[in-house]
Short mmCIF file of C-alpha atoms in Angstrom, two decimals:
data_model
loop_
_atom_site.label_atom_id
_atom_site.label_comp_id
_atom_site.label_asym_id
_atom_site.label_seq_id
_atom_site.Cartn_x
_atom_site.Cartn_y
_atom_site.Cartn_z
CA UNK A 23 -5.92 -15.64 -8.17
CA UNK A 24 -9.27 -17.27 -7.54
CA UNK A 25 -11.54 -14.97 -5.53
CA UNK A 26 -14.24 -17.63 -5.29
CA UNK A 27 -12.47 -18.94 -2.20
CA UNK A 28 -14.03 -16.02 -0.33
CA UNK A 29 -17.63 -17.10 -0.92
CA UNK A 30 -17.85 -17.98 2.77
CA UNK A 31 -17.81 -14.24 3.48
CA UNK A 32 -21.13 -13.95 1.58
CA UNK A 33 -19.64 -11.16 -0.54
CA UNK A 34 -20.80 -11.23 -4.19
CA UNK A 35 -18.01 -12.05 -6.65
CA UNK A 36 -18.60 -8.90 -8.69
CA UNK A 37 -18.21 -6.80 -5.53
CA UNK A 38 -14.98 -8.59 -4.60
CA UNK A 39 -13.55 -7.89 -8.07
CA UNK A 40 -14.79 -4.31 -7.90
CA UNK A 41 -12.92 -3.80 -4.62
CA UNK A 42 -9.71 -5.29 -6.05
CA UNK A 43 -9.77 -2.92 -9.03
CA UNK A 44 -10.71 0.06 -6.84
CA UNK A 45 -7.84 -0.72 -4.46
CA UNK A 46 -5.36 -0.90 -7.36
CA UNK A 47 -6.53 2.53 -8.52
CA UNK A 48 -6.40 4.12 -5.06
CA UNK A 49 -2.99 2.53 -4.36
CA UNK A 50 -1.52 3.85 -7.60
CA UNK A 51 -1.01 0.45 -9.24
CA UNK A 52 -3.36 1.66 -11.97
CA UNK A 53 -2.70 5.31 -12.82
CA UNK A 54 -5.06 7.98 -14.25
CA UNK A 55 -5.38 7.46 -17.99
CA UNK A 56 -4.05 3.90 -17.87
CA UNK A 57 -6.01 1.12 -19.53
CA UNK A 58 -7.22 -1.62 -17.20
CA UNK A 59 -7.18 -5.33 -18.14
CA UNK A 60 -9.95 -6.44 -20.52
CA UNK A 61 -12.98 -8.36 -19.29
CA UNK A 62 -11.43 -11.54 -20.71
CA UNK A 63 -8.16 -10.91 -18.88
CA UNK A 64 -10.01 -10.22 -15.61
CA UNK A 65 -11.98 -13.45 -16.03
CA UNK A 66 -8.78 -15.44 -16.57
CA UNK A 67 -6.87 -13.77 -13.72
CA UNK A 68 -9.60 -14.00 -11.06
CA UNK A 69 -11.49 -17.04 -12.35
CA UNK A 70 -14.84 -15.28 -12.65
CA UNK A 71 -17.50 -15.14 -15.35
CA UNK A 72 -17.77 -12.40 -17.96
CA UNK A 73 -21.02 -11.25 -16.31
CA UNK A 74 -19.17 -10.78 -13.01
CA UNK A 75 -16.32 -8.84 -14.65
CA UNK A 76 -18.76 -6.68 -16.61
CA UNK A 77 -20.78 -5.80 -13.50
CA UNK A 78 -17.66 -4.86 -11.52
CA UNK A 79 -16.44 -2.58 -14.32
CA UNK A 80 -19.88 -1.02 -14.78
CA UNK A 81 -20.10 -0.14 -11.08
CA UNK A 82 -16.70 1.57 -11.21
CA UNK A 83 -17.69 3.43 -14.38
CA UNK A 84 -20.87 4.66 -12.66
CA UNK A 85 -18.73 5.69 -9.67
CA UNK A 86 -16.49 7.75 -11.94
CA UNK A 87 -13.29 5.79 -11.33
CA UNK A 88 -13.29 4.23 -14.80
CA UNK A 89 -14.14 5.54 -18.27
CA UNK A 90 -15.08 3.44 -21.29
CA UNK A 91 -13.75 4.57 -24.68
CA UNK A 92 -15.56 3.18 -27.69
CA UNK A 93 -13.38 0.73 -29.59
CA UNK A 94 -10.39 1.27 -27.29
CA UNK A 95 -11.23 -0.23 -23.92
CA UNK A 96 -11.70 0.87 -20.31
CA UNK A 97 -9.38 3.38 -18.66
CA UNK A 98 -8.79 4.88 -15.22
CA UNK A 99 -10.42 8.32 -15.07
CA UNK A 100 -7.98 11.17 -15.67
CA UNK A 101 -9.38 13.48 -13.00
CA UNK A 102 -8.65 11.36 -9.96
CA UNK A 103 -7.23 13.12 -6.93
CA UNK A 104 -3.51 12.50 -6.77
CA UNK A 105 -1.00 13.11 -4.04
CA UNK A 106 -0.14 16.58 -5.38
CA UNK A 107 -3.74 17.79 -5.24
CA UNK A 108 -4.69 16.48 -1.81
CA UNK A 109 -4.70 18.98 1.04
CA UNK A 110 -2.17 17.61 3.50
CA UNK A 111 -2.20 18.11 7.25
CA UNK A 112 1.44 18.79 8.06
CA UNK A 113 2.34 17.29 11.42
CA UNK A 114 5.67 18.57 12.69
CA UNK A 115 7.58 16.05 14.76
CA UNK A 116 10.56 13.76 14.97
CA UNK A 117 11.09 10.95 12.47
CA UNK A 118 11.15 8.57 15.44
CA UNK A 119 7.42 9.25 15.88
CA UNK A 120 6.81 7.18 12.75
CA UNK A 121 7.54 4.07 14.83
CA UNK A 122 4.22 3.25 16.62
CA UNK A 123 4.11 2.50 20.32
CA UNK A 124 4.10 -1.16 21.30
CA UNK A 125 5.91 -2.24 18.14
CA UNK A 126 8.60 -4.18 19.97
CA UNK A 127 6.10 -6.42 21.74
CA UNK A 128 4.52 -7.53 18.47
CA UNK A 129 5.40 -10.72 16.65
CA UNK A 130 6.70 -10.23 13.11
CA UNK A 131 6.21 -12.71 10.27
CA UNK A 132 8.30 -12.00 7.18
CA UNK A 133 6.25 -13.09 4.17
CA UNK A 134 8.96 -12.41 1.66
CA UNK A 135 12.02 -10.42 0.56
CA UNK A 136 12.12 -10.49 -3.21
CA UNK A 137 13.40 -8.62 -6.22
CA UNK A 138 10.68 -7.21 -8.41
CA UNK A 139 10.22 -4.89 -11.37
CA UNK A 140 9.47 -1.37 -10.19
CA UNK A 141 5.73 -0.54 -10.49
CA UNK A 142 4.84 2.92 -11.81
CA UNK A 143 3.75 4.35 -8.47
CA UNK A 144 6.90 3.15 -6.68
CA UNK A 145 9.12 4.39 -9.51
CA UNK A 146 7.45 7.79 -9.24
CA UNK A 147 8.21 8.04 -5.51
CA UNK A 148 11.73 6.60 -5.46
CA UNK A 149 12.93 8.19 -8.68
CA UNK A 150 13.60 4.81 -10.28
CA UNK A 151 12.90 3.74 -13.84
CA UNK A 152 9.76 1.67 -14.37
CA UNK A 153 10.81 -1.95 -14.76
CA UNK A 154 14.12 -1.63 -12.93
CA UNK A 155 14.70 -4.12 -10.14
CA UNK A 156 14.00 -3.10 -6.56
CA UNK A 157 13.60 -4.99 -3.28
CA UNK A 158 10.08 -5.67 -2.03
CA UNK A 159 9.59 -6.74 1.60
CA UNK A 160 6.27 -7.99 3.00
CA UNK A 161 5.57 -8.55 6.70
CA UNK A 162 2.65 -9.05 9.06
CA UNK A 163 2.75 -7.82 12.66
CA UNK A 164 0.58 -9.58 15.24
CA UNK A 165 -0.26 -8.91 18.86
CA UNK A 166 -1.56 -11.78 20.94
CA UNK A 167 -2.03 -13.89 17.84
CA UNK A 168 -4.19 -11.26 16.14
CA UNK A 169 -2.84 -9.60 12.95
CA UNK A 170 -2.50 -5.85 13.51
CA UNK A 171 -0.72 -4.58 10.41
CA UNK A 172 0.43 -5.68 6.97
CA UNK A 173 3.53 -3.85 5.74
CA UNK A 174 5.01 -3.56 2.27
CA UNK A 175 8.43 -1.92 1.91
CA UNK A 176 9.96 -0.89 -1.40
CA UNK A 177 13.69 -0.06 -1.44
CA UNK A 178 16.33 0.60 -4.12
CA UNK A 179 18.32 -2.51 -4.94
CA UNK A 180 21.61 -1.28 -3.43
CA UNK A 181 19.90 -0.73 -0.06
CA UNK A 182 17.36 -3.53 -0.01
CA UNK A 183 19.92 -6.25 -0.75
CA UNK A 184 21.62 -5.46 2.57
CA UNK A 185 18.46 -6.10 4.62
CA UNK A 186 18.59 -9.35 6.62
CA UNK A 187 15.45 -11.32 7.35
CA UNK A 188 16.49 -12.03 10.95
CA UNK A 189 16.83 -8.29 11.61
CA UNK A 190 13.33 -7.67 10.27
CA UNK A 191 11.96 -9.92 13.01
CA UNK A 192 13.74 -7.89 15.70
CA UNK A 193 13.83 -4.24 14.63
CA UNK A 194 11.65 -1.70 12.82
CA UNK A 195 12.89 -1.02 9.28
CA UNK A 196 13.66 2.58 10.25
CA UNK A 197 16.16 1.38 12.86
CA UNK A 198 17.76 -1.05 10.43
CA UNK A 199 18.30 1.69 7.87
CA UNK A 200 19.68 4.15 10.40
CA UNK A 201 21.58 2.00 12.90
CA UNK A 202 22.73 -1.04 10.95
CA UNK A 203 23.13 0.33 7.44
CA UNK A 204 24.25 3.75 8.74
CA UNK A 205 22.09 5.65 6.26
CA UNK A 206 21.81 9.36 7.19
CA UNK A 207 18.03 9.70 7.35
CA UNK A 208 16.71 13.25 7.18
CA UNK A 209 12.94 12.89 7.53
CA UNK A 210 9.78 11.55 6.01
CA UNK A 211 6.28 12.27 4.75
CA UNK A 212 3.24 10.30 5.78
CA UNK A 213 -0.20 10.18 4.18
CA UNK A 214 -3.24 8.61 5.81
CA UNK A 215 -6.49 7.49 4.25
CA UNK A 216 -9.24 4.92 4.60
CA UNK A 217 -9.55 2.13 2.03
CA UNK A 218 -11.29 -1.23 1.76
CA UNK A 219 -9.49 -4.55 1.96
CA UNK A 220 -8.81 -6.39 -1.28
CA UNK A 221 -8.03 -10.12 -1.41
CA UNK A 222 -4.33 -9.69 -0.59
CA UNK A 223 -4.89 -7.36 2.38
CA UNK A 224 -7.83 -9.35 3.73
CA UNK A 225 -5.81 -12.58 3.65
CA UNK A 226 -2.84 -11.02 5.45
CA UNK A 227 -4.96 -9.40 8.17
CA UNK A 228 -7.47 -12.25 8.58
CA UNK A 229 -10.38 -9.97 7.82
CA UNK A 230 -13.11 -9.83 5.19
CA UNK A 231 -12.79 -8.53 1.67
CA UNK A 232 -14.27 -5.00 1.49
CA UNK A 233 -13.82 -4.42 5.23
CA UNK A 234 -12.49 -0.95 6.19
CA UNK A 235 -8.72 -0.58 6.48
CA UNK A 236 -6.55 2.30 7.69
CA UNK A 237 -3.82 2.90 5.09
CA UNK A 238 -0.59 4.77 5.80
CA UNK A 239 1.85 5.60 3.03
CA UNK A 240 5.26 6.72 4.27
CA UNK A 241 8.17 8.07 2.24
CA UNK A 242 11.55 8.10 3.98
CA UNK A 243 14.28 10.51 2.87
CA UNK A 244 18.05 10.41 3.26
CA UNK A 245 20.62 13.10 2.71
CA UNK A 246 20.48 14.99 0.35
CA UNK A 247 16.65 14.84 0.30
CA UNK A 248 16.70 11.55 -1.55
CA UNK A 249 13.68 9.22 -1.21
CA UNK A 250 15.06 5.80 -0.26
CA UNK A 251 11.98 3.90 0.90
CA UNK A 252 8.27 3.72 0.23
CA UNK A 253 6.25 2.00 2.96
CA UNK A 254 2.66 0.90 2.54
CA UNK A 255 1.10 -0.08 5.86
CA UNK A 256 -2.40 -1.52 6.22
CA UNK A 257 -3.94 -1.51 9.72
CA UNK A 258 -7.02 -3.25 11.02
CA UNK A 259 -8.99 -0.37 12.54
CA UNK A 260 -10.22 -2.56 15.37
CA UNK A 261 -6.60 -3.15 16.39
CA UNK A 262 -4.96 0.21 15.78
CA UNK A 263 -5.58 3.86 16.58
CA UNK A 264 -3.55 6.73 15.13
CA UNK A 265 -2.96 9.59 17.54
CA UNK A 266 -0.98 12.82 17.25
CA UNK A 267 0.40 14.84 20.15
CA UNK A 268 -0.13 18.56 19.46
CA UNK A 269 1.66 21.44 21.12
CA UNK A 270 0.42 24.99 21.62
CA UNK A 271 2.77 27.71 20.49
CA UNK A 272 2.90 30.61 22.93
CA UNK A 273 2.53 34.08 21.47
#
């Protein structure tokens, strides 16, 4: 991946690389305690100079996301907040509420349905072994020609292989799982946070690297409380607003 193609955004190369590494940490692609690629490997992967790679790493070390160990390399800091330590606002509602309003009027572009080796974060959520094959689906939803959301779905092989590309252009994944595949869905958990766009997200949403992005991570469960899908959704904040309808319990 050559990040120099984004020079037109007037974003320094070291900052672009810094945002890519930060995003991988926050998204769970690089886990606490895991060694990150060496400066040489970063230079080869992103086609940047050693000075650029060194500056990006130094900034993340100063931020506390990375730790350098003499003679061993650079590692993700152990004391990062993880999903088990975050205080979660529990919103009680129907699983249908996960499908945003206006979804059916949006145009869907399927970027790919591929088999891939299970990354650590996905394996942790779905209860799969790291390296086992799963199905990875990538789509972009647009409204009036403007990209609104970039969606990544991760599904176990036996479920994902039944997903048809034509259906993905017509129905939300939740409806496909429930209505077409007849999977008895029981509920889900959703986590919301703000991140910055890396190269992949920025390209999909036609926005700038390092621009703010609303990130939703959704885990869908089937009977008996089995996680069957991990959804990573990236929204342009200028095109999407997340709202929750709250009820008042009478005493």
